[in-house]
Coordinates of C-alpha atoms in Angstrom, one line a residue:
M1 CA 133.8 73.4 111.5
P2 CA 131.1 71.7 109.3
R3 CA 129.5 74.1 106.8
I4 CA 125.8 74.7 106.2
I5 CA 124.4 74.4 102.7
T6 CA 120.9 75.7 102.1
L7 CA 118.9 74.5 99.1
T8 CA 116.2 76.5 97.2
T9 CA 114.7 75.0 94.0
D10 CA 111.6 74.8 92.0
F11 CA 111.9 71.0 91.8
G12 CA 109.0 70.0 94.2
L13 CA 109.3 66.8 96.1
E14 CA 107.5 64.3 93.8
D15 CA 110.7 63.3 92.0
E16 CA 114.2 62.2 93.1
Y17 CA 115.9 65.5 92.1
V18 CA 116.2 67.1 95.6
G19 CA 117.3 63.8 97.2
V20 CA 119.9 63.1 94.6
M21 CA 121.4 66.5 95.0
K22 CA 121.7 65.9 98.7
G23 CA 123.3 62.5 98.0
V24 CA 125.9 64.2 95.7
I25 CA 126.7 66.7 98.4
L26 CA 127.0 64.2 101.3
A27 CA 129.1 61.8 99.3
R28 CA 131.7 64.6 99.0
A29 CA 131.1 66.5 102.2
P30 CA 129.7 64.0 104.7
R31 CA 129.9 66.5 107.6
A32 CA 127.9 69.2 105.8
T33 CA 124.6 70.2 107.2
I34 CA 121.9 70.6 104.5
V35 CA 118.9 72.8 105.2
D36 CA 115.9 72.9 102.8
L37 CA 114.7 76.5 102.4
S38 CA 112.1 75.7 99.8
H39 CA 111.5 73.3 96.9
G40 CA 108.1 74.9 96.3
I41 CA 109.2 77.8 94.2
A42 CA 106.8 78.2 91.2
R43 CA 108.3 76.7 88.1
H44 CA 110.9 79.0 86.6
N45 CA 110.0 81.8 88.9
V46 CA 113.4 83.4 89.4
R47 CA 112.0 86.5 91.1
Q48 CA 110.2 84.4 93.8
A49 CA 113.4 82.5 94.5
A50 CA 115.4 85.7 94.7
L51 CA 113.1 87.2 97.3
L52 CA 113.0 84.0 99.3
V53 CA 116.7 83.7 99.5
K54 CA 117.1 87.4 100.4
A55 CA 114.5 87.0 103.2
A56 CA 116.1 83.9 104.7
Y57 CA 119.9 84.1 104.4
A58 CA 120.6 86.5 107.3
F59 CA 119.2 83.9 109.8
F60 CA 122.1 81.6 109.1
P61 CA 125.7 81.9 110.3
A62 CA 128.3 83.8 108.2
G63 CA 129.9 81.4 105.8
T64 CA 126.8 79.5 105.0
I65 CA 126.6 78.3 101.3
H66 CA 123.2 79.1 99.7
L67 CA 122.6 76.9 96.7
A68 CA 119.7 78.0 94.5
V69 CA 118.5 76.1 91.4
V70 CA 115.7 77.9 89.6
D71 CA 117.2 77.7 86.2
P72 CA 115.0 77.9 83.1
G73 CA 118.1 78.4 81.0
V74 CA 119.8 75.2 82.0
G75 CA 121.9 73.7 79.2
S76 CA 122.1 77.0 77.4
G77 CA 125.0 79.5 77.3
R78 CA 124.0 81.1 80.6
R79 CA 126.8 81.0 83.2
L80 CA 126.9 79.7 86.7
V81 CA 128.3 81.9 89.4
L82 CA 129.4 82.0 93.0
L83 CA 128.8 85.2 94.9
K84 CA 130.2 86.3 98.2
A85 CA 127.9 88.8 99.8
D86 CA 127.5 89.9 103.5
D87 CA 130.0 87.1 104.4
H88 CA 127.7 84.4 102.9
L89 CA 128.2 82.4 99.7
F90 CA 125.5 82.1 97.0
L91 CA 125.8 79.5 94.3
G92 CA 123.6 79.1 91.2
P93 CA 122.8 80.4 87.7
D94 CA 123.5 84.0 86.7
N95 CA 119.9 84.7 85.9
G96 CA 119.0 87.2 88.6
V97 CA 118.3 84.8 91.4
F98 CA 121.0 86.5 93.5
G99 CA 120.3 90.0 92.1
E100 CA 119.1 91.2 95.5
F101 CA 122.7 91.1 96.7
L102 CA 124.2 93.2 93.9
V103 CA 124.3 96.4 96.0
P104 CA 127.3 98.0 97.6
E105 CA 126.4 97.3 101.1
L106 CA 126.1 93.5 100.5
F107 CA 128.2 92.5 97.5
Q108 CA 131.8 91.4 98.1
A109 CA 132.9 89.3 95.1
A110 CA 131.7 87.0 92.4
Y111 CA 133.3 84.2 90.4
E112 CA 132.2 82.2 87.3
V113 CA 131.9 78.5 88.1
C114 CA 134.4 76.8 85.7
C115 CA 136.0 74.1 87.9
R116 CA 135.3 71.2 85.7
D117 CA 137.4 68.7 87.6
H118 CA 134.8 68.8 90.3
Y119 CA 131.8 68.1 88.1
L120 CA 130.0 64.8 87.8
Q121 CA 130.6 63.3 84.4
P122 CA 129.0 63.2 82.0
V123 CA 127.3 66.5 82.7
S124 CA 123.6 66.3 81.8
S125 CA 122.2 69.2 79.7
T126 CA 119.1 69.3 82.0
F127 CA 120.4 68.8 85.5
H128 CA 123.2 71.1 86.4
G129 CA 122.0 71.2 90.0
R130 CA 123.1 67.6 90.3
D131 CA 126.2 67.5 88.0
I132 CA 127.8 70.9 88.6
L133 CA 126.3 72.9 91.5
A134 CA 125.9 70.2 94.1
P135 CA 129.5 68.9 93.8
V136 CA 130.9 72.5 93.8
A137 CA 128.8 73.3 96.9
A138 CA 130.2 70.2 98.5
R139 CA 133.8 71.2 97.7
L140 CA 133.2 74.6 99.1
A141 CA 131.8 73.0 102.3
A142 CA 134.9 70.8 102.4
G143 CA 137.2 73.8 102.3
M144 CA 137.7 74.9 98.7
V145 CA 138.2 78.7 98.6
P146 CA 135.8 80.8 96.4
D147 CA 138.3 82.0 93.9
E148 CA 139.2 78.3 93.0
T149 CA 135.8 78.0 91.4
G150 CA 136.8 80.2 88.4
P151 CA 137.6 83.8 87.3
A152 CA 136.3 86.8 89.0
V153 CA 133.2 88.5 87.6
P154 CA 132.5 92.2 88.1
C155 CA 129.3 93.1 89.9
Q156 CA 128.0 95.2 87.0
A157 CA 128.2 92.2 84.7
L158 CA 125.8 90.1 86.8
Q159 CA 122.1 89.7 86.0
K160 CA 119.6 91.5 88.2
P161 CA 116.0 90.2 88.5
A162 CA 113.2 91.9 86.7
S163 CA 111.5 93.8 89.4
A164 CA 109.6 97.0 90.2
E165 CA 109.9 99.2 93.2
P166 CA 106.7 100.5 94.8
V167 CA 105.8 104.0 93.8
H168 CA 105.0 106.6 96.5
D169 CA 103.1 109.6 95.1
P170 CA 102.9 112.2 98.0
D171 CA 100.7 114.5 95.9
Q172 CA 98.1 111.8 95.3
A173 CA 98.6 110.3 98.8
T174 CA 99.1 106.8 97.3
I175 CA 101.5 103.9 97.2
T176 CA 101.4 101.6 94.2
G177 CA 103.0 98.2 94.6
E178 CA 102.5 94.7 93.3
I179 CA 102.1 91.1 94.4
T180 CA 105.5 89.4 94.4
G181 CA 104.4 85.9 95.6
R182 CA 102.3 83.8 97.9
D183 CA 103.2 81.4 100.8
H184 CA 101.8 78.0 101.7
F185 CA 98.9 79.6 103.6
G186 CA 97.8 81.7 100.7
N187 CA 99.2 85.0 102.1
L188 CA 99.9 87.3 99.3
Q189 CA 103.3 89.0 99.6
T190 CA 103.9 92.5 98.2
N191 CA 106.9 94.7 97.5
I192 CA 105.7 97.5 99.8
P193 CA 108.1 97.6 102.8
A194 CA 107.1 98.3 106.3
P195 CA 109.2 101.5 106.7
L196 CA 107.5 103.1 103.7
L197 CA 104.1 102.0 104.9
A198 CA 104.7 103.3 108.4
S199 CA 105.9 106.7 107.1
F200 CA 102.8 106.8 104.8
C201 CA 100.4 105.9 107.6
N202 CA 102.0 108.2 110.1
G203 CA 100.3 106.4 113.0
R204 CA 96.9 106.2 111.3
E205 CA 96.9 102.6 110.0
A206 CA 93.1 102.4 110.6
E207 CA 92.6 105.2 108.0
I208 CA 94.4 103.3 105.2
K209 CA 92.6 101.7 102.3
I210 CA 94.2 98.9 100.3
T211 CA 92.8 97.8 96.9
V212 CA 93.7 94.5 95.2
N213 CA 91.8 93.1 92.2
G214 CA 88.9 95.4 92.9
R215 CA 88.6 94.3 96.5
V216 CA 89.0 96.9 99.2
I217 CA 90.6 96.3 102.6
H218 CA 90.2 98.9 105.3
G219 CA 93.1 99.5 107.7
I220 CA 96.2 97.5 108.6
A221 CA 95.8 94.8 111.2
A222 CA 98.3 94.5 114.0
S223 CA 97.7 90.7 114.1
Y224 CA 95.5 88.0 112.5
E225 CA 93.6 87.9 115.8
A226 CA 92.5 91.5 115.3
R227 CA 90.1 90.4 112.5
K228 CA 87.3 87.8 112.5
Q229 CA 87.7 84.4 111.1
G230 CA 87.3 84.5 107.3
D231 CA 87.9 88.3 107.1
L232 CA 90.2 89.7 104.4
L233 CA 93.0 91.7 106.0
A234 CA 96.2 93.6 105.4
I235 CA 99.2 93.0 107.7
V236 CA 103.0 93.4 107.8
G237 CA 104.4 89.9 107.4
S238 CA 107.5 88.3 108.7
R239 CA 109.6 89.5 105.7
G240 CA 108.8 93.0 106.7
N241 CA 106.5 93.8 103.8
L242 CA 102.8 94.3 103.4
E243 CA 100.9 91.1 103.0
I244 CA 97.2 90.4 102.0
S245 CA 95.7 87.6 104.0
V246 CA 92.5 86.0 105.1
R247 CA 92.3 85.0 108.8
E248 CA 92.4 81.2 108.8
G249 CA 91.9 81.2 105.0
S250 CA 93.7 82.0 101.8
G251 CA 94.1 85.6 100.4
A252 CA 95.3 84.2 97.1
V253 CA 92.1 82.1 96.7
R254 CA 89.8 84.8 97.9
L255 CA 91.2 87.4 95.5
G256 CA 92.3 85.3 92.6
A257 CA 95.4 87.4 92.6
R258 CA 98.6 86.6 90.8
V259 CA 102.2 87.7 90.9
G260 CA 102.4 91.2 89.3
D261 CA 98.9 92.3 90.2
A262 CA 98.7 95.8 91.4
V263 CA 98.3 96.7 95.1
N264 CA 97.1 100.3 95.7
V265 CA 97.4 101.9 99.1
E266 CA 95.7 105.3 99.8
K267 CA 94.5 107.4 102.7
K268 CA 90.8 107.5 103.3
G269 CA 89.3 110.8 102.4
A270 CA 92.7 112.3 101.2
K271 CA 92.1 115.3 99.0
K272 CA 93.7 114.9 95.6
P273 CA 95.1 117.9 93.7
G274 CA 93.0 119.3 90.9

């Protein structure tokens, strides 16, 4: 059965880089199906890529190969790895891009990529996506087993992405999270998951106040249609986390918010101790 290979990069589409990687794969695995997840990752933003791959992988069949090239350390001593997690394969640099899978319920195995016989030669010091990762992905799609890529790597030796979990303070009746990214529509994604938000709201979503960059949003909308055109709103997005949006507009532009900016959620009129 032909294998699926997904691609996630920060290459954009202005240059030949993405197309060349696809050519390398198809020259070695012509029956492979290549799916572009995104080539619009912000330059060198490993955390954004990690969250995108984690959000998308489960919608593909088991055995899919997920190739991610967001690699500010290309050409350095950083290693390349192949992870097996939740019956999927993840191929890319060991820089945290697959750190979301380094948990017991998902992680199955990892290998350092050292199969030099499969690399394009000479190997460029700036384009390992073309010369190493694409041909290795193709060999995997053509039937190479994971442990043929190189020696096993223990889970604890792999890099996790720099990230922060949202902080729930029951005494202060607040959740403090942060902006983790933005999509094409300008919706601001956060690290506040829907289950935490639902528990915090306890059925009173209309009584919640969200503050981002000094702007206050009242309540959590059930849909975009629940607000007027141009209104700033908070909503649970398709990734299952809180998002900040503007109906038929851009939350990122309206708020001037960036990755890492704080998102504060509190209950209106909640009495604070002291």
